[in-house]
Every structure is written in C-alpha cells, then in structure tokens.
XYZ file of C-alpha atoms in Angstrom:
338
model
C 25.838 6.493 -118.630
C 23.449 6.742 -115.682
C 23.058 10.164 -114.097
C 22.782 10.353 -110.299
C 21.721 13.149 -107.979
C 23.825 11.601 -105.186
C 25.767 8.500 -104.306
C 23.522 7.887 -101.310
C 19.946 8.848 -100.447
C 19.134 8.446 -96.752
C 15.469 8.330 -95.786
C 15.133 9.449 -92.173
C 17.022 12.212 -90.411
C 17.305 10.709 -86.923
C 20.548 9.553 -85.251
C 20.923 6.449 -87.439
C 20.380 8.354 -90.653
C 22.626 11.276 -89.745
C 25.410 9.013 -88.469
C 25.184 7.180 -91.799
C 25.484 10.522 -93.595
C 28.600 11.428 -91.606
C 30.284 8.072 -92.267
C 29.415 8.353 -95.952
C 30.841 11.872 -96.256
C 34.017 10.669 -94.540
C 34.382 8.212 -97.427
C 33.753 10.933 -99.981
C 30.227 9.893 -100.954
C 27.710 12.585 -101.869
C 24.631 12.388 -99.625
C 21.029 13.588 -99.651
C 18.875 13.167 -96.528
C 15.099 13.014 -96.992
C 13.255 14.012 -93.822
C 9.825 15.682 -93.599
C 10.055 16.844 -89.972
C 11.483 20.183 -88.873
C 14.659 20.372 -86.771
C 15.296 19.486 -84.049
C 13.414 16.179 -84.087
C 12.108 14.762 -80.810
C 10.739 11.285 -80.117
C 10.268 8.806 -77.292
C 13.780 7.851 -76.232
C 15.647 6.814 -73.094
C 18.221 9.527 -73.982
C 21.210 7.629 -72.615
C 24.370 7.240 -74.709
C 26.428 4.224 -73.657
C 30.227 4.771 -73.528
C 30.788 2.908 -76.804
C 28.133 4.892 -78.648
C 29.454 8.160 -77.227
C 32.961 7.266 -78.461
C 31.549 6.525 -81.937
C 29.845 9.924 -82.034
C 32.965 11.717 -80.838
C 34.963 10.055 -83.608
C 32.502 11.614 -86.079
C 33.043 15.077 -84.608
C 29.785 15.095 -82.644
C 30.001 15.963 -78.939
C 26.523 16.874 -77.644
C 26.019 18.584 -74.296
C 24.548 16.469 -71.531
C 25.077 14.834 -68.150
C 27.682 12.117 -67.559
C 26.537 8.896 -65.916
C 28.877 6.297 -64.436
C 26.877 3.112 -64.841
C 23.504 1.407 -64.540
C 21.504 0.770 -61.370
C 18.549 -1.593 -61.028
C 16.190 -0.423 -58.286
C 13.144 -1.937 -56.576
C 11.252 -0.602 -53.579
C 13.713 -2.165 -51.113
C 16.825 -3.195 -53.069
C 19.424 -1.635 -55.372
C 22.104 -3.161 -57.619
C 24.767 -1.011 -59.274
C 27.331 -1.668 -61.995
C 29.900 0.947 -62.993
C 31.220 1.272 -66.523
C 34.849 0.220 -66.850
C 35.464 2.205 -70.065
C 34.510 5.685 -68.862
C 31.159 7.430 -68.489
C 28.145 7.432 -70.732
C 26.147 10.604 -71.249
C 22.502 11.548 -70.837
C 21.556 13.790 -73.769
C 18.160 15.204 -74.641
C 16.997 13.807 -77.950
C 16.570 17.315 -79.380
C 20.111 18.265 -78.295
C 21.548 15.138 -79.903
C 19.649 15.717 -83.120
C 20.751 19.353 -83.324
C 24.417 18.351 -82.868
C 24.211 15.607 -85.491
C 22.379 17.827 -87.985
C 24.860 20.683 -87.535
C 27.799 18.343 -88.120
C 26.152 16.773 -91.179
C 25.542 20.223 -92.689
C 29.172 21.168 -92.001
C 30.126 18.120 -94.049
C 28.026 19.285 -97.046
C 25.169 16.852 -96.641
C 22.112 17.969 -98.618
C 18.562 17.968 -97.209
C 15.151 17.633 -98.803
C 11.964 18.106 -96.761
C 9.801 15.287 -98.008
C 8.181 12.040 -96.952
C 9.248 9.062 -99.047
C 6.423 6.605 -99.708
C 7.645 4.565 -102.696
C 10.940 3.258 -104.048
C 11.979 2.044 -107.493
C 15.294 0.359 -108.102
C 17.234 -1.437 -110.808
C 20.682 -2.984 -111.115
C 22.373 0.420 -111.141
C 20.513 2.642 -108.718
C 17.472 3.647 -106.697
C 14.839 6.335 -107.301
C 12.661 7.875 -104.583
C 11.136 11.308 -103.935
C 12.418 12.555 -107.275
C 16.010 11.644 -106.414
C 18.179 9.158 -108.293
C 20.984 7.655 -106.176
C 23.332 4.702 -106.383
C 22.193 3.479 -102.961
C 19.384 4.107 -100.492
C 19.539 3.659 -96.709
C 16.236 3.418 -94.852
C 16.568 4.941 -91.382
C 12.901 5.765 -90.884
C 12.098 4.067 -87.597
C 10.213 1.173 -86.041
C 7.393 1.235 -88.603
C 9.597 1.928 -91.607
C 7.882 2.918 -94.860
C 11.034 2.022 -96.801
C 10.996 -1.476 -95.343
C 7.458 -2.018 -96.584
C 8.151 -0.393 -99.957
C 10.928 -2.872 -100.815
C 9.018 -5.913 -99.565
C 10.963 -6.688 -96.385
C 8.695 -8.413 -93.882
C 8.410 -7.244 -90.283
C 6.152 -8.404 -87.479
C 5.526 -7.113 -83.975
C 7.063 -9.677 -81.629
C 5.909 -10.791 -78.219
C 5.509 -9.708 -75.549
C 4.053 -6.488 -76.967
C 5.622 -3.646 -75.002
C 5.342 0.103 -75.369
C 7.392 3.065 -74.187
C 6.338 6.514 -72.958
C 8.798 9.259 -71.981
C 8.437 12.476 -69.985
C 10.877 15.065 -68.639
C 10.710 16.181 -65.005
C 12.359 19.381 -63.810
C 14.071 18.188 -60.612
C 17.715 18.238 -59.485
C 19.585 15.134 -60.661
C 19.996 12.771 -57.688
C 22.139 9.964 -59.113
C 25.277 9.509 -61.199
C 23.718 6.334 -62.639
C 20.982 5.666 -65.136
C 18.425 4.059 -62.835
C 16.009 1.350 -63.943
C 13.130 0.988 -61.490
C 11.377 -2.384 -61.529
C 7.785 -3.128 -60.595
C 5.294 -5.935 -61.259
C 3.942 -4.089 -64.298
C 6.936 -2.524 -66.018
C 10.209 -0.614 -65.741
C 10.971 3.085 -65.442
C 14.208 4.155 -67.069
C 15.542 7.380 -65.472
C 18.293 9.313 -67.251
C 19.894 12.595 -66.113
C 20.023 14.924 -69.128
C 20.640 18.349 -67.521
C 21.622 19.321 -63.953
C 17.960 19.977 -63.120
C 16.200 17.697 -65.615
C 15.663 13.940 -65.830
C 14.013 11.869 -68.509
C 11.666 9.140 -67.308
C 10.686 6.431 -69.794
C 8.220 3.764 -68.670
C 8.292 0.472 -70.553
C 5.304 -1.814 -70.115
C 2.616 -3.911 -71.747
C -0.199 -1.646 -70.542
C -0.992 1.976 -69.901
C 1.951 3.346 -67.862
C 1.481 4.718 -64.356
C 4.113 6.381 -62.179
C 2.383 4.978 -59.088
C 3.891 1.589 -60.020
C 7.209 2.988 -58.722
C 6.693 4.559 -55.261
C 10.426 5.020 -54.669
C 10.800 6.933 -57.933
C 7.594 8.893 -57.324
C 9.100 10.248 -54.104
C 12.052 11.679 -56.069
C 9.651 13.365 -58.491
C 7.196 14.653 -55.892
C 5.984 18.140 -56.731
C 7.456 18.142 -60.252
C 5.136 18.343 -63.246
C 5.884 16.114 -66.228
C 6.600 17.641 -69.600
C 4.960 16.491 -72.819
C 4.564 12.714 -73.105
C 5.971 10.945 -76.144
C 5.232 7.307 -76.869
C 6.251 4.522 -79.225
C 5.611 0.833 -79.837
C 5.049 -1.978 -80.051
C 8.781 -2.099 -79.397
C 9.812 -5.530 -80.648
C 10.003 -5.589 -84.439
C 11.186 -8.858 -85.996
C 12.603 -7.972 -89.415
C 13.291 -10.754 -91.919
C 16.328 -9.111 -93.545
C 18.073 -5.777 -93.870
C 19.079 -5.703 -97.538
C 16.901 -5.602 -100.645
C 18.993 -4.949 -103.738
C 20.502 -1.478 -103.362
C 18.362 -0.591 -100.337
C 19.719 -1.201 -96.817
C 18.177 -0.587 -93.378
C 19.728 0.897 -90.228
C 18.538 1.735 -86.734
C 15.051 0.806 -85.564
C 13.999 0.124 -89.170
C 16.471 -2.782 -89.270
C 14.847 -4.580 -86.317
C 14.410 -3.913 -82.628
C 14.179 -5.956 -79.456
C 13.334 -3.648 -76.545
C 14.384 -0.365 -74.926
C 15.211 -2.016 -71.588
C 18.998 -1.925 -72.011
C 19.027 1.632 -73.411
C 21.215 0.931 -76.420
C 19.091 2.139 -79.321
C 21.129 5.222 -80.259
C 24.507 3.575 -79.709
C 23.502 0.628 -81.898
C 22.196 2.887 -84.662
C 25.521 4.750 -84.782
C 27.473 1.481 -84.986
C 25.174 0.128 -87.692
C 25.804 3.323 -89.669
C 29.520 2.519 -89.887
C 28.762 -1.044 -91.018
C 26.248 -0.048 -93.689
C 28.577 2.540 -95.232
C 31.429 0.027 -95.230
C 29.227 -2.387 -97.212
C 28.262 0.353 -99.669
C 31.828 1.602 -100.182
C 32.967 -1.950 -100.913
C 30.025 -2.511 -103.305
C 29.073 -5.528 -101.197
C 25.581 -4.871 -99.826
C 25.028 -8.513 -98.900
C 27.932 -8.289 -96.425
C 25.890 -5.874 -94.322
C 23.532 -8.591 -93.128
C 26.333 -10.461 -91.360
C 27.827 -7.187 -90.090
C 24.461 -6.157 -88.618
C 24.197 -9.470 -86.779
C 27.716 -8.990 -85.365
C 27.060 -5.417 -84.243
C 23.758 -6.257 -82.553
C 24.462 -9.779 -81.257
C 25.126 -8.985 -77.575
C 22.238 -6.528 -77.449
C 19.799 -9.001 -78.989
C 20.818 -11.907 -76.751
C 20.943 -9.978 -73.480
C 17.884 -7.830 -74.102
C 15.723 -10.712 -75.298
C 16.865 -12.804 -72.366
C 16.045 -10.036 -69.886
C 12.607 -9.384 -71.356
C 11.652 -13.069 -71.420
C 13.095 -13.755 -67.966
C 11.187 -10.841 -66.476
C 7.836 -11.632 -68.094
C 6.569 -13.864 -65.227
C 5.759 -11.620 -62.244
C 7.554 -13.923 -59.815
C 10.757 -13.526 -61.844
C 10.298 -9.754 -62.036
C 10.238 -9.558 -58.245
C 13.517 -11.509 -58.116
C 15.352 -9.445 -60.771
C 16.860 -6.697 -58.593
C 17.706 -9.013 -55.636
C 19.409 -11.428 -58.046
C 21.518 -8.630 -59.583
C 22.460 -7.418 -56.098
C 23.489 -10.950 -55.071
C 25.479 -11.522 -58.274
C 27.302 -8.223 -58.823
C 29.945 -9.801 -61.048
C 27.342 -11.172 -63.447
C 25.419 -7.894 -63.449
C 28.588 -5.885 -64.008
C 29.689 -8.117 -66.872
C 26.314 -7.758 -68.587
C 26.288 -3.955 -68.205
C 29.842 -3.587 -69.526
C 29.156 -5.911 -72.454
C 26.325 -3.621 -73.500
C 28.413 -0.507 -72.841
C 31.035 -1.375 -75.455
C-alpha cells in the first residue's frame, strides 16, 4: 500500500491555489499548500473582483473587505462609455486583503502549510512527490512563469504582442463607482477603487509605463504620491496543455491572455472548482475540456480586444465605438462579469 502525506499538494498560495484548497477541503480531501512567501502575499494585480468571481468566493466562505463597483467604464481624453453589471456589483479588493481572507479561511478548514519553494516533481501511476511530500495529486498554481509547468514538461511561450503590467496605489478619495479603463495611444490604465480613499492604478503596455499618457487620469491623481510599484509580464502565456499525469495547472500557470478585462482572480477561482471536480472523479483528463469551457469567453473577448487595439488608429476609435454601441459594450462586459 502506498503511503501519502496528503491527498492533494498545491504549489502556490495565491488566490488560485487557496481557492483550490477550499474546494478540495469541501470534498473531504486532505491538503498541503507549499508556498515560500510570507503572508499576506502581494503582487501586480488589477484588484477587481467581477460579480461572478465574488459570488464564487462568497460560496467558499470568503468575503473580503473592499469597495463595490457597479460596472466598467472605458475613458479617453474626450469620451466615456459605461456598462453596468446586471448581476449585482463587483468589488475592488487589495491583493493583500484578499490573500489574508483566503488564507484565514483555508486555515479554518484545516489546510496544512509548508514554507518551501518547489523546484522538481516526480510522479508515477499512483502519486506525486515534491518538496519531501508524497500526495495523490499535485496542482500547480505558481503563476505566469510556473516552475511546476516546466518541471513536468508542459510547454509555454510568451505570445504576441508582448505586454507588461505595473500597479501602484494612490491615496485619493474614490471618484467613481466604476472600474475605469483609460485608453491612450501607448497603453491602458486600469483604475480600481479598493478603499474609500485608495485606488489601484495598473498600466498595461508594451513599453515603459508613464502616467502622462493619460492626462485625464493624471488630473484625478494630482498631488498624490504613488505607493510601491509592482510589475509582471510578459502577460500572454500560451500553454500547450494543463494536465501531465497527476499534475494539473490552475490560474496564471494554466495560461493567460491579458489583464485588460480584469478577470484573472475570478477565472482562477472558477478553475479551482473545475480542477477539484476532475480530481474527485479521478478523471484528470476531463479538466482540459473544463478549463476551455471556463475560460472561453475571456480568451475570445480579451484576445479580440488586444488584437483590435494594437493598431494606433483602432486604439483611438475604441472608446468612441463603445460609446456609440452601448448594447454591444454592455453585452461584452456582462459576459465577462458572469
């Protein structure tokens, strides 16, 4: 008989990994999370939870403090297009606040933790070994440049166009009940209210970001000093598959298009439910199709937006087009909000 330390070893203690832990504990699986960083973990993030992702978290008993937002607005220097959510508000939540809430809930549910970085994986027909732990299954939730992905031979390439994200916090009173996406010739600035007097600003671009690209936004932030910058990229990671034997990938490790639509956390939480369902049913290969279902709308809409906005002439037309076609814009926003 094979001896196991846990049913499931999760490598990576971010939202995707911790949501996976919570789903697994709900099904009665024993769980160990391997994460070298100290709590609470921060990283570059738009910090907006879409209504569907917020509902998923609430169903897991996680209800982080933050600021409600009613929809998405696209903003240029002279135009604005708004689309309200039909299913209730989303919530702007600081990444550290979200991580603390998820970690507290996971510990309440008797999830074990080990402070270690996993660099190699061995597996056979019955289980997986990594970081001195023997488990029946391993979930890699260790980010865009996943070590687990490389360790099990899953190919990933940085897609085009190569875009990067940088996020700051500005201490200013919140001025909008929307997440605002400011468009310029060079990139987008994604503005999320996270506290009554704090907004997160994430600039997505192909070059070195500059707030001066967005004069209208700069006026809102005048006199406020930015907090510590956090960056990530290249954003688009084309991953060949998400399953290798008894190892499965969730979150950014499983593949990523772009941060433009702000769905990263919500998608990771939904993938967590799908990956645990595959594990519980002893059908890991079913996860590949489930992942494609969960991420389909995000991949199609986000890829389409990024490609359509690559030519500068099209970028200039993006906000006016959304303002002229509010039904189309609203449908797209509410598809992503589910």
